[in-house]
Tab-separated table of C-alpha atoms in Angstrom:
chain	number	residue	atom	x	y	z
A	374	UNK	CA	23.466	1.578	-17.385
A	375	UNK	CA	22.152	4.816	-15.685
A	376	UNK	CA	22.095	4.423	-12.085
A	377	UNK	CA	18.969	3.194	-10.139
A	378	UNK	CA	17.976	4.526	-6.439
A	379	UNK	CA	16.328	0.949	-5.414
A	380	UNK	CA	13.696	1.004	-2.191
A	381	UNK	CA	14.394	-2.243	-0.314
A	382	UNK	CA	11.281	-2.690	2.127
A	383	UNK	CA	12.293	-4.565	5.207
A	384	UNK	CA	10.275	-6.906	7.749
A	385	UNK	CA	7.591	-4.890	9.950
A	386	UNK	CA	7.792	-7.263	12.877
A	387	UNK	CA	10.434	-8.278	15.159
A	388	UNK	CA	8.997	-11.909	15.012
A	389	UNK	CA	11.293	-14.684	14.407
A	390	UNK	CA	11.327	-15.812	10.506
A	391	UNK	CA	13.665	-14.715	7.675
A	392	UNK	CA	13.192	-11.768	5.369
A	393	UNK	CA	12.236	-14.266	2.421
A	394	UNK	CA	9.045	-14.702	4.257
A	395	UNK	CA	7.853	-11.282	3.409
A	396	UNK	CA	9.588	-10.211	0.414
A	397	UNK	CA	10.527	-11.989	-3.581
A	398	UNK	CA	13.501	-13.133	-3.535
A	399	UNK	CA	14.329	-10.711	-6.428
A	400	UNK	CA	14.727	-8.091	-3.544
A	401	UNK	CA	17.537	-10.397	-2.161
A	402	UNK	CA	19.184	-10.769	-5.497
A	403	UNK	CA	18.894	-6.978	-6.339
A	404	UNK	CA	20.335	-6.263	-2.626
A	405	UNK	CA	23.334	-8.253	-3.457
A	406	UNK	CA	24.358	-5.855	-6.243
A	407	UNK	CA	24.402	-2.550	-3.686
A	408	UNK	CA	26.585	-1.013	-1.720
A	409	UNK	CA	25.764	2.530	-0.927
A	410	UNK	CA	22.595	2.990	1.191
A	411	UNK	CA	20.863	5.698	2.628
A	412	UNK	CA	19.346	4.015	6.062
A	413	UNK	CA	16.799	5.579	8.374
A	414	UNK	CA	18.853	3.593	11.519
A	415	UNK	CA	22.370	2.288	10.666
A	416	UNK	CA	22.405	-0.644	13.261
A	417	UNK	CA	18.657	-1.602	11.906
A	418	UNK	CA	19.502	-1.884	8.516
A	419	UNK	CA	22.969	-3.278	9.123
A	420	UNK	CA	21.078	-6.117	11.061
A	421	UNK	CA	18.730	-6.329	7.925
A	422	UNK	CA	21.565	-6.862	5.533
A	423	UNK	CA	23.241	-9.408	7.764
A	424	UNK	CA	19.557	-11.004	7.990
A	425	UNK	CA	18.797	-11.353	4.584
A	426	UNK	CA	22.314	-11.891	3.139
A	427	UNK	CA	24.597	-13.737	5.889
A	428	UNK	CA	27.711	-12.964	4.073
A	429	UNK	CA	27.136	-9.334	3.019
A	430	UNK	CA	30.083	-7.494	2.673
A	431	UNK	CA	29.155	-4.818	5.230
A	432	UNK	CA	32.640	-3.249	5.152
A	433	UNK	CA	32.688	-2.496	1.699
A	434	UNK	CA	29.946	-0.324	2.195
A	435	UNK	CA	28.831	3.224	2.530
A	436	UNK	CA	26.028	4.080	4.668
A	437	UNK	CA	24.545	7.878	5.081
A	438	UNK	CA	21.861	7.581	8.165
A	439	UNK	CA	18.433	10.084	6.796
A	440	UNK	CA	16.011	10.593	9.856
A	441	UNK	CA	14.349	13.603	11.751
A	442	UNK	CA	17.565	14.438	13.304
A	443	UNK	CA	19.504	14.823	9.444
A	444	UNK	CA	19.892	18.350	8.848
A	445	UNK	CA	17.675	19.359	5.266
A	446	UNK	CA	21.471	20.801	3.547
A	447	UNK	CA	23.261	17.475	4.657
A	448	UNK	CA	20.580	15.155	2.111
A	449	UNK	CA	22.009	16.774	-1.705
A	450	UNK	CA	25.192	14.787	-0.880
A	451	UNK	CA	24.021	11.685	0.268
A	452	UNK	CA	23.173	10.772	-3.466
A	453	UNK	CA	26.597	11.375	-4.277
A	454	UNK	CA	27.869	7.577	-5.109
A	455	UNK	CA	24.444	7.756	-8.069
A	456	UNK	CA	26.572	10.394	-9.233
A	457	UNK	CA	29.967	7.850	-9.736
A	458	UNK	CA	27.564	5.843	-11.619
A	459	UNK	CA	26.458	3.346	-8.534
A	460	UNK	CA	23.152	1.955	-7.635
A	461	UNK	CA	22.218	2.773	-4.569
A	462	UNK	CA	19.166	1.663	-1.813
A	463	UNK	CA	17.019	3.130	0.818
A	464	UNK	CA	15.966	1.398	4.016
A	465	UNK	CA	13.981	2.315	6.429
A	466	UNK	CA	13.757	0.987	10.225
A	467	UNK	CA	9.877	-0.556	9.191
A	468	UNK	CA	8.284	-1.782	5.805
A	469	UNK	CA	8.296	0.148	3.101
A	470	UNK	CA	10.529	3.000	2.392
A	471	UNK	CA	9.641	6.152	1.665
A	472	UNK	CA	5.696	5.879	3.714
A	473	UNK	CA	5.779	7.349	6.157
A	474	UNK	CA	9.091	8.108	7.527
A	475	UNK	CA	11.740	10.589	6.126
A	476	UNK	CA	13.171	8.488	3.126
A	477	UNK	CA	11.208	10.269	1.319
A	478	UNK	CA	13.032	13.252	0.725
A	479	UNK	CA	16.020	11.388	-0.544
A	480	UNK	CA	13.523	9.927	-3.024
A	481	UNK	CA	12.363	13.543	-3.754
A	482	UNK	CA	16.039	14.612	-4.714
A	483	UNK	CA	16.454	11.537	-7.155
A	484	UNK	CA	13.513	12.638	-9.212
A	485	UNK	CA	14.729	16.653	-9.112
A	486	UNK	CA	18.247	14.928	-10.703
A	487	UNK	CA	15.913	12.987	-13.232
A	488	UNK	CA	17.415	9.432	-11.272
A	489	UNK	CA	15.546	6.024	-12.064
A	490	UNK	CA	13.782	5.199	-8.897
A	491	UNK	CA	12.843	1.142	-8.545
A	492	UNK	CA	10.387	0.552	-5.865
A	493	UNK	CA	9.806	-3.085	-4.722
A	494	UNK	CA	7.317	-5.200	-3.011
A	495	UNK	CA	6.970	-5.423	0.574
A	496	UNK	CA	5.283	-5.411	3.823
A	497	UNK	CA	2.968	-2.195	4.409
A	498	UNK	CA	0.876	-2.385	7.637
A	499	UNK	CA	-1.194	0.520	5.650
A	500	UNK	CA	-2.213	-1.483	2.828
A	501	UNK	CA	-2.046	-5.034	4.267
A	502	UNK	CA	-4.738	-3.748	6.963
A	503	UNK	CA	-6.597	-1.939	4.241
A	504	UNK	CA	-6.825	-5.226	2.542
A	505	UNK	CA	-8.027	-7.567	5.276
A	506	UNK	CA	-10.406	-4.493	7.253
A	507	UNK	CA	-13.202	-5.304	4.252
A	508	UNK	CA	-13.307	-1.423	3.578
A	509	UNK	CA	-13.968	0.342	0.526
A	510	UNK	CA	-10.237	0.379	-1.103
A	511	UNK	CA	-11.671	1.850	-3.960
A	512	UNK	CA	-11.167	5.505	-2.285
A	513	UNK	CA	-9.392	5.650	1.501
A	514	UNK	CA	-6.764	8.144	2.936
A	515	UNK	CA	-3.991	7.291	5.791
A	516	UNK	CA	-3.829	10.416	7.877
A	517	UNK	CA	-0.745	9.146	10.100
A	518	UNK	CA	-0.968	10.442	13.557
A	519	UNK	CA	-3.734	12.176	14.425
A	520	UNK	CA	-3.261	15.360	16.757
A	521	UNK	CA	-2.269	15.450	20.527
A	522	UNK	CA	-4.292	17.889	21.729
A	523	UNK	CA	-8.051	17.284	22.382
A	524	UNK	CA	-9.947	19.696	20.208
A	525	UNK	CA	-7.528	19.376	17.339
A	526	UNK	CA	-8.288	15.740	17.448
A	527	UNK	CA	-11.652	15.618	18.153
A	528	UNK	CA	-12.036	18.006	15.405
A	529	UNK	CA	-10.383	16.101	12.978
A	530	UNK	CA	-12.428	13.168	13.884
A	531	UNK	CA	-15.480	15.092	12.907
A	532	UNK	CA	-13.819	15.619	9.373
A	533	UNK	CA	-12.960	11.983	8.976
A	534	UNK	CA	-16.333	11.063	9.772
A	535	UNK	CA	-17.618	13.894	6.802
A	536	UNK	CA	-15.190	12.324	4.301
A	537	UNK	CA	-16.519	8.683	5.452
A	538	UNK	CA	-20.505	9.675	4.675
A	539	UNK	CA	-19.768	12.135	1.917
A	540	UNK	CA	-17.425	10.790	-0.180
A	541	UNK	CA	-17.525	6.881	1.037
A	542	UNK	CA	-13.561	7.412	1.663
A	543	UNK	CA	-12.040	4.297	4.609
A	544	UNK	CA	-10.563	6.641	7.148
A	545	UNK	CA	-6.533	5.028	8.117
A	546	UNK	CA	-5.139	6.684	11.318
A	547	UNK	CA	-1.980	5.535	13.672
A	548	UNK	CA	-1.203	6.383	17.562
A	549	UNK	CA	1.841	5.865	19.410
A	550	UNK	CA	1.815	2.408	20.563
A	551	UNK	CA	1.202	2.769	23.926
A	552	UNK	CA	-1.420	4.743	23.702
A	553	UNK	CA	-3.678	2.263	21.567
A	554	UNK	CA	-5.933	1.396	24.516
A	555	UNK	CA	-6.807	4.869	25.154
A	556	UNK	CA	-7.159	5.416	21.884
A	557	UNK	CA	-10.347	2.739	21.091
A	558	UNK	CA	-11.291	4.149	24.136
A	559	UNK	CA	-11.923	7.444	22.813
A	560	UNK	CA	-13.353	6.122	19.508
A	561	UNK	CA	-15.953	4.232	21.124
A	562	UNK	CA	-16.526	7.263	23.399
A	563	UNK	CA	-16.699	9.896	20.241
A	564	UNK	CA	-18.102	7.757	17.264
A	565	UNK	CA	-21.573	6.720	16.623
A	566	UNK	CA	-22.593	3.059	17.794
A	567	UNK	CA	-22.788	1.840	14.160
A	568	UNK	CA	-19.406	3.087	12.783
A	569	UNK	CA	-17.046	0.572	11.432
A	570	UNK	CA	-13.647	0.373	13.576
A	571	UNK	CA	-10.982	-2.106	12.363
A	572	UNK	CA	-8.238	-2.484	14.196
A	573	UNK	CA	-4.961	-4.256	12.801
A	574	UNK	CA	-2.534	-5.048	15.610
A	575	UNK	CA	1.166	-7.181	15.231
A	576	UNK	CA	0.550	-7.486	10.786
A	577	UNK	CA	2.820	-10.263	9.526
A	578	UNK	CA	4.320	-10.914	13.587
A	579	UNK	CA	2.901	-13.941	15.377
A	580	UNK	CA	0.019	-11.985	17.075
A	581	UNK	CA	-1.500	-10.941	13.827
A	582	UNK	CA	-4.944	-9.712	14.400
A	583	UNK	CA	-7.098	-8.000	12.503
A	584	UNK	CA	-10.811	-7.737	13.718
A	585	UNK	CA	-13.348	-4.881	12.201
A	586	UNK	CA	-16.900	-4.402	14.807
A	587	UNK	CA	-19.120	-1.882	14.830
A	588	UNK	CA	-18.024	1.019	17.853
A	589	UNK	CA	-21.226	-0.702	20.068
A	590	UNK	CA	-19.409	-4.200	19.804
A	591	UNK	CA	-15.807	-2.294	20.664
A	592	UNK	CA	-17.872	-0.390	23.517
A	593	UNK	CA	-18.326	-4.237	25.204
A	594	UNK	CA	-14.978	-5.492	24.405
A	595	UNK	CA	-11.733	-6.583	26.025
A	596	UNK	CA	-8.898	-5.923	24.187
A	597	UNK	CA	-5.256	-5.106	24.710
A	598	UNK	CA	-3.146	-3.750	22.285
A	599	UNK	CA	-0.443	-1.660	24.806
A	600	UNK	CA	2.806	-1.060	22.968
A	601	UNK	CA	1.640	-3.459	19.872
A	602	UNK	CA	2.261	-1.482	16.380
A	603	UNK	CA	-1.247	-1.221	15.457
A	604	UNK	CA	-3.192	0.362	12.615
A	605	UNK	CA	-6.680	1.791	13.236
A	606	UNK	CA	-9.642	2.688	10.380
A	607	UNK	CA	-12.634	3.310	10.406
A	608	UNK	CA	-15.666	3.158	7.652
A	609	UNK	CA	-19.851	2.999	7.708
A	610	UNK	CA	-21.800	0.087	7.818
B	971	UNK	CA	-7.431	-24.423	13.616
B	972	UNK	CA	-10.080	-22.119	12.666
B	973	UNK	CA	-10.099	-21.556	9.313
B	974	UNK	CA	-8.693	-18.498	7.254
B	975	UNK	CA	-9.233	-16.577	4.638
B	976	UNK	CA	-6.299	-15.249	3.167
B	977	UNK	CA	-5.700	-13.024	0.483
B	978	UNK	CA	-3.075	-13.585	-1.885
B	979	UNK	CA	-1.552	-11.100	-4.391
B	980	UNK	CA	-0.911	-12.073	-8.182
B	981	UNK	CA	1.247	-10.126	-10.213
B	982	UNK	CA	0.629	-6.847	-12.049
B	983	UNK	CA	1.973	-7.189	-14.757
B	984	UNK	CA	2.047	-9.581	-17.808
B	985	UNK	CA	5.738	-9.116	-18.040
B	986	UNK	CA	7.626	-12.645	-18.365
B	987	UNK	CA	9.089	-13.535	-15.027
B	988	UNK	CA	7.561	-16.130	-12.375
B	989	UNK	CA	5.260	-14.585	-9.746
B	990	UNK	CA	8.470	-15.313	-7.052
B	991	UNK	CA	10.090	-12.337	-8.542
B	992	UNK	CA	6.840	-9.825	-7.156
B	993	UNK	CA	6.359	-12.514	-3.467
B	994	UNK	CA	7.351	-13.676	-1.117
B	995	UNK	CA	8.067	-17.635	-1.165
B	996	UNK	CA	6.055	-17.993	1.896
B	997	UNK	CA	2.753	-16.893	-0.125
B	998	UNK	CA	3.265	-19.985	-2.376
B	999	UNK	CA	3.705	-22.539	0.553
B	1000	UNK	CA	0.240	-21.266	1.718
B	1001	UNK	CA	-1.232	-21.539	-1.605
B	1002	UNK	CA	-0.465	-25.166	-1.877
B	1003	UNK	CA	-2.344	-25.756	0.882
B	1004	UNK	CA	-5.784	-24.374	-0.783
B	1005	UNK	CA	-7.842	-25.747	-2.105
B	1006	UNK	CA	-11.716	-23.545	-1.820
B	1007	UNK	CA	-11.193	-19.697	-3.511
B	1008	UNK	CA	-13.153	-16.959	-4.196
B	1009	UNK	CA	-11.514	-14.995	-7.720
B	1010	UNK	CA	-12.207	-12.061	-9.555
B	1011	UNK	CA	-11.616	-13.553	-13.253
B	1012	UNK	CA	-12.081	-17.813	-13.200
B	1013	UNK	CA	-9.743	-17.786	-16.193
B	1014	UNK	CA	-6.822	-15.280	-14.962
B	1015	UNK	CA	-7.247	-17.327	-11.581
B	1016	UNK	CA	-6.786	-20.306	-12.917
B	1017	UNK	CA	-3.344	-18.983	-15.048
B	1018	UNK	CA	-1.673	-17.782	-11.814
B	1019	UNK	CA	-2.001	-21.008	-9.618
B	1020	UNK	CA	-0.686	-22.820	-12.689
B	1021	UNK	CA	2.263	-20.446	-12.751
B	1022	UNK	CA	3.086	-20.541	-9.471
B	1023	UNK	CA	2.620	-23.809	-8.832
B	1024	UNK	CA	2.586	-26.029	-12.022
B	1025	UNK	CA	1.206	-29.243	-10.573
B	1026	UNK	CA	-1.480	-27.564	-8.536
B	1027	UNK	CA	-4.491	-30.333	-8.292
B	1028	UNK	CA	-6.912	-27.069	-10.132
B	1029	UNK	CA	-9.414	-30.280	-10.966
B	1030	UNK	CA	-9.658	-31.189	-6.839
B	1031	UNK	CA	-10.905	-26.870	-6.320
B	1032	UNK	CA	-13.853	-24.363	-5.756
B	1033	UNK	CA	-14.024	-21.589	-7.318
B	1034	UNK	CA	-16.723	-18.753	-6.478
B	1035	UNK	CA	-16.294	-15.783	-9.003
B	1036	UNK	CA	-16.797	-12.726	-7.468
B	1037	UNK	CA	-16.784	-9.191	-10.110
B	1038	UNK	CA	-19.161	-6.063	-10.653
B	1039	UNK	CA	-21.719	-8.548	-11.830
B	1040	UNK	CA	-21.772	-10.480	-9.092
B	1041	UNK	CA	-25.467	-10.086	-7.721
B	1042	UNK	CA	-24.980	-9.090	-3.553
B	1043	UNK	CA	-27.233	-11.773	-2.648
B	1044	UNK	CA	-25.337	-14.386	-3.939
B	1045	UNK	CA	-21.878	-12.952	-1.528
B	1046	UNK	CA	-23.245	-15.006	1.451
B	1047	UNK	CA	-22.741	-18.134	-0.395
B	1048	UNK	CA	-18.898	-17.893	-1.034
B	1049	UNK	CA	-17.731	-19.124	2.160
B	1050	UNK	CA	-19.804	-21.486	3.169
B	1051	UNK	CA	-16.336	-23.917	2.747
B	1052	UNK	CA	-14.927	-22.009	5.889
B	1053	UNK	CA	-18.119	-23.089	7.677
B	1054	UNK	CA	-16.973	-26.542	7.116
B	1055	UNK	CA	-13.357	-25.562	8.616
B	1056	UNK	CA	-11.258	-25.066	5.130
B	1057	UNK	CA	-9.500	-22.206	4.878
B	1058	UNK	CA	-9.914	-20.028	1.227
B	1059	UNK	CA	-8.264	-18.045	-0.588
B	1060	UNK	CA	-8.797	-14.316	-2.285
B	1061	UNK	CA	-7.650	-14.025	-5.274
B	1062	UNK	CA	-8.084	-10.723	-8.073
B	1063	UNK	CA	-7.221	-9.759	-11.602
B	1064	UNK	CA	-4.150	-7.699	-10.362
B	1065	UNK	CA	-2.145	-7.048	-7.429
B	1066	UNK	CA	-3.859	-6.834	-3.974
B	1067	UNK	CA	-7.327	-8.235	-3.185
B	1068	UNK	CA	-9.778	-6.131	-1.654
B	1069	UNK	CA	-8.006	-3.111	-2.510
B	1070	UNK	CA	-9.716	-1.150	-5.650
B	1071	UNK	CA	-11.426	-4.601	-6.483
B	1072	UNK	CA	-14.708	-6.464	-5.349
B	1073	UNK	CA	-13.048	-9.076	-2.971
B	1074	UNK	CA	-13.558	-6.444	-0.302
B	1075	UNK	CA	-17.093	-7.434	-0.593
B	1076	UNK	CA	-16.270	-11.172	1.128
B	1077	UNK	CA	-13.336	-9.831	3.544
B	1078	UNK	CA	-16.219	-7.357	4.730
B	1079	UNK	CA	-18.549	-10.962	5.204
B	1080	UNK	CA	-15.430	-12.912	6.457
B	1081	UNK	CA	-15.135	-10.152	9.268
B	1082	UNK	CA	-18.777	-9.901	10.328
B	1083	UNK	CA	-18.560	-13.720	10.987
B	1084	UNK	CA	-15.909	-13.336	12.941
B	1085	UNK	CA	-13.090	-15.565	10.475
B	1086	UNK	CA	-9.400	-14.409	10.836
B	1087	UNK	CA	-8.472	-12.864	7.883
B	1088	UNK	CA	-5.198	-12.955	6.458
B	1089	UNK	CA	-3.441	-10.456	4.013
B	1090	UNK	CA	-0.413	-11.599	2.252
B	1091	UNK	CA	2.397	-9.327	0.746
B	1092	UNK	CA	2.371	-8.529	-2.702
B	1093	UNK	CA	2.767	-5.973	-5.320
B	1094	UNK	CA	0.444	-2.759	-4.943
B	1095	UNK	CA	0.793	-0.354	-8.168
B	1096	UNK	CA	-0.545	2.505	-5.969
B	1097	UNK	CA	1.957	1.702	-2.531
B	1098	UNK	CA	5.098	1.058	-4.865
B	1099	UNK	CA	4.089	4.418	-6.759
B	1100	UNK	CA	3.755	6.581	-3.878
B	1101	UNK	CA	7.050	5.190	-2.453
B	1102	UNK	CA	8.797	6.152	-5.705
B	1103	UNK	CA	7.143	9.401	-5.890
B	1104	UNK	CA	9.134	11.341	-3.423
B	1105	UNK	CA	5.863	12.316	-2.453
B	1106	UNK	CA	4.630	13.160	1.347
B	1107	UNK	CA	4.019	9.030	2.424
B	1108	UNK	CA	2.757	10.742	6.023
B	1109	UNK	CA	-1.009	11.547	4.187
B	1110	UNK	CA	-2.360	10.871	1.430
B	1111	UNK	CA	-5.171	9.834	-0.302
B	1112	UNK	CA	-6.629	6.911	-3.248
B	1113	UNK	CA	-9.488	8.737	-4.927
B	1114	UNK	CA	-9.803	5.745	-7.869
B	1115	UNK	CA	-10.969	6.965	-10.990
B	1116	UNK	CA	-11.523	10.746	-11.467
B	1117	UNK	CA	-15.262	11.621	-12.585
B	1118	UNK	CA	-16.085	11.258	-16.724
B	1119	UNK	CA	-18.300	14.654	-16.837
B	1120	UNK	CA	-16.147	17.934	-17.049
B	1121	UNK	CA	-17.552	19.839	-14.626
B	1122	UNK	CA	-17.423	17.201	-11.725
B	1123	UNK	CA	-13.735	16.363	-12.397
B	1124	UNK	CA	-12.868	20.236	-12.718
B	1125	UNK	CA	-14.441	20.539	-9.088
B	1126	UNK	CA	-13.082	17.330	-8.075
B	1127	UNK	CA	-9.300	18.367	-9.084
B	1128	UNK	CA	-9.913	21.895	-7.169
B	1129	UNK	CA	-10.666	20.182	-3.963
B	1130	UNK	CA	-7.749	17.680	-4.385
B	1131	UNK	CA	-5.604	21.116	-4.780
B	1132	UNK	CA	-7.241	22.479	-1.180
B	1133	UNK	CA	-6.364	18.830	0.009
B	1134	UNK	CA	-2.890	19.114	-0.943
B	1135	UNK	CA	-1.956	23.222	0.055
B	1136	UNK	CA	-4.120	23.280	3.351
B	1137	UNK	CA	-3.168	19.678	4.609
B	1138	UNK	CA	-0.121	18.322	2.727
B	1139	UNK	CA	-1.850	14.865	1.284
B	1140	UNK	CA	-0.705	13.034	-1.600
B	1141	UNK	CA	-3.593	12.681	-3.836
B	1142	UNK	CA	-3.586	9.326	-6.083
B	1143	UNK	CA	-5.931	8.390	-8.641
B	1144	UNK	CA	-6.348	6.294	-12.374
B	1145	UNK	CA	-7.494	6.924	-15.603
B	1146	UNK	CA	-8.689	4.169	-18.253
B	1147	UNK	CA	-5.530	3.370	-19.432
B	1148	UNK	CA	-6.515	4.899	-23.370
B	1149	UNK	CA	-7.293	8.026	-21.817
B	1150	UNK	CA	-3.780	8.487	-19.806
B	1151	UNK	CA	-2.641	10.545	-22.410
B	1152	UNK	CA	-5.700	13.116	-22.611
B	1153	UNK	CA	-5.855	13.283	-18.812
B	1154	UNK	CA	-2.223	14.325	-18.623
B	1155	UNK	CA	-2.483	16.867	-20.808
B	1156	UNK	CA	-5.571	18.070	-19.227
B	1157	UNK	CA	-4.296	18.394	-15.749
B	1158	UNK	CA	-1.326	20.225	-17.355
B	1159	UNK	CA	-4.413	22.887	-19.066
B	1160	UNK	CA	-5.790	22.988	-15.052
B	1161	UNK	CA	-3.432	22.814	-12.959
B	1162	UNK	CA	-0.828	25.537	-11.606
B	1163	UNK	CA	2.895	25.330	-13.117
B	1164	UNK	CA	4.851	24.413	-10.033
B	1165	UNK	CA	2.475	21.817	-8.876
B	1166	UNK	CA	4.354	18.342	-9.090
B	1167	UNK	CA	2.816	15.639	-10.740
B	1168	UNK	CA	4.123	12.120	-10.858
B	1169	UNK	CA	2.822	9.601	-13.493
B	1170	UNK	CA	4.090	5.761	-12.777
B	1171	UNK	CA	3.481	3.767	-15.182
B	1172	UNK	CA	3.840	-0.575	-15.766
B	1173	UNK	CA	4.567	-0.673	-12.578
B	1174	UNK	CA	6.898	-4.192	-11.826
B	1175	UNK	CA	6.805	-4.558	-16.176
B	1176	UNK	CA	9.199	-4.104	-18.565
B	1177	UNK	CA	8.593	-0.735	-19.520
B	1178	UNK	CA	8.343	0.857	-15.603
B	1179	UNK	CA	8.707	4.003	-15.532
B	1180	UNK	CA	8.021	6.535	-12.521
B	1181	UNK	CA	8.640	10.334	-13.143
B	1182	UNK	CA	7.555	13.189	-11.233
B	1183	UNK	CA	8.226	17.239	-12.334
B	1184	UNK	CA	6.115	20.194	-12.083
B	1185	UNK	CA	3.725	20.639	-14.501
B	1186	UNK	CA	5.315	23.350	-16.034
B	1187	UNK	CA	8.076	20.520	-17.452
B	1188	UNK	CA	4.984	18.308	-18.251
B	1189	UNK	CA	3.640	21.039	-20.670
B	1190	UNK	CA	6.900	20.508	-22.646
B	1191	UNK	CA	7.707	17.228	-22.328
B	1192	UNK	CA	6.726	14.276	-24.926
B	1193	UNK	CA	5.193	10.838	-23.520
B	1194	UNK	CA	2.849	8.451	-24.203
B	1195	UNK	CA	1.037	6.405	-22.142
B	1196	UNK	CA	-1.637	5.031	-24.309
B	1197	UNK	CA	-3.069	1.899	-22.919
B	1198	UNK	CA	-0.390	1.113	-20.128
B	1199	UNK	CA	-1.586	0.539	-16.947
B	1200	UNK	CA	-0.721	4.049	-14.817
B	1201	UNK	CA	-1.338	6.037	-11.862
B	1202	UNK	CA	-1.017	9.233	-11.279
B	1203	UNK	CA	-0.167	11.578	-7.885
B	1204	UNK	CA	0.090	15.241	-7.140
B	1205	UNK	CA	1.696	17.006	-4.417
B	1206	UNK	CA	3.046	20.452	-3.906
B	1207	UNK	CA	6.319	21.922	-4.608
């Protein structure tokens, strides 16, 4: 058997619940088999495996740590154990890994050595709030953060708004979470009164919401999302 | 309780193996509980809740079919069980409702009456490809199904190419799964040697297979993907 680099998603929220409630149990099996991981946060993904597997050897294992402080030279060895002939996983501190946070590069390398990658199913806040927004999923982009400074973001908000009446694309977008508030804010400042703005707040945790208004309803609204891991997009009516 | 509707994934493949191996256990306990859906395909519907859940009282159900020739009009109908306080279910031909399918159609009527809506992990060919990829997970883009006529494709591919150089997003799309093979070969005629291109193919199925080199190594390589299910991405080197 040629080794496998295997991408374990793990839970988005920190609600109560067990793993099994957002994963197949396959991924539980398949995570009993590993023991070489490339994490994103060793004490988050130690608390996973303890999580999902009570009795998971921890000690037996080797764990390299890949985030935006891991230098680009020290990722060739981290797939050393595939090399030995051992499966190995990648876990990231959120959902799925690999979108939208550096386990990607890791990936990357196992395709340049010609490595079996196995993704499995998960939680994505992405796709899960593509899925309940009603947008067209037939053609959408996620654009992660969008930019800090004012004209940079107001003029990339103009270009999402093109791409929404030109090419009927759903428009995905994140902010640092306690920023959300000012963020709708904005919108409902910026974007025409008939725009579509969903907004997906707390996906799979026990404040799960998911409500999609035109920007004139958001305009009379009360929300509060502060510090709530929430996923915006926005679409025409 | 107000009543839901949630959307519930069904497997992507037609491998053997019991829908638990591609959910999570919690998506069946809320199946069992349904009884009022709205499904792409009556007949593929009807297969999954009898797989996972043999006994499920299918006889004691509503089912609304909702495809390409459902008639708009008729949309309105579909959930006139949550107006009585029953919660429904979402159900497509593949993987996620909503996304790349019709059932978007209802979640967009669910939201504009104000219902909670409810997406449910599940397997996502395009979420699990990207992951596996190695591709930038930070942006990217779904375009569907590239445009039939030459010209339009050629001009669609050459602003997918801007997409990628001048703002680093993934672009994803599909093919009819007997053309796989022909489009391959002609993004291999169009496109520039050290672009990367990553073809994942059966995703979850027996014969997955996710591989991404520069186009250069496609021009040499042999494949076929003749009628399997695949998607494609490109990204820069």
């Amino acid at each position: 058997m040629s080794p496998r680099l295997i991408l374990f998603p793990v839970p988005l929220s920190q609600a109560p619940g067990s793993p099994a409630d957002v994963m197949p149990a396959r991924n539980i099996e398949l995570l009993s088999e590993v023991r070489h991981f490339v994490v994103e946060n060793l004490r988050s993904a130690r608390r996973f495996l303890r999580s999902a597997i009570p009795d998971f050897p921890i000690d037996d294992c080797t764990f390299s740590e890949l985030n935006r402080h891991t230098r680009p030279e020290d990722i060739a060895a981290m797939l050393e154990p595939m090399s030995r002939g051992f499966d190995m996983g990648v876990i990231s501190e959120a959902g799925c890994p690999a979108v939208a946070d550096p386990g990607a590069d890791v990936v990357a390398l196992a395709q340049r050595k010609g490595y079996e990658v196995v993704p499995l199913v998960g939680p994505s806040s992405i796709l899960m709030a593509l899925m309940a927004s009603g947008f067209n999923g037939q053609s959408f982009a996620f654009a992660g953060y969008l930019p800090v400074d004012d004209a940079a973001r107001a003029s990339r908000l103009k270009e999402m708004q093109r791409r929404i009446i030109r090419e009927g694309q759903t428009q995905i977008f994140i902010e640092t979470p306690y920023r959300n508030n000012r963020l709708i804010a904005s919108l409902c400042e910026t974007l025409p009164s008939d725009m579509l703005l969903c907004v997906a707040s707390d996906i799979t945790g026990p404040d799960q919401s998911i409500v999609t208004l035109p920007i004139a309803r958001w305009r009379g609204r009360k929300y509060n999302y502060d510090k709530i891991p929430t996923i915006f997009l926005l679409h025409k009516n």
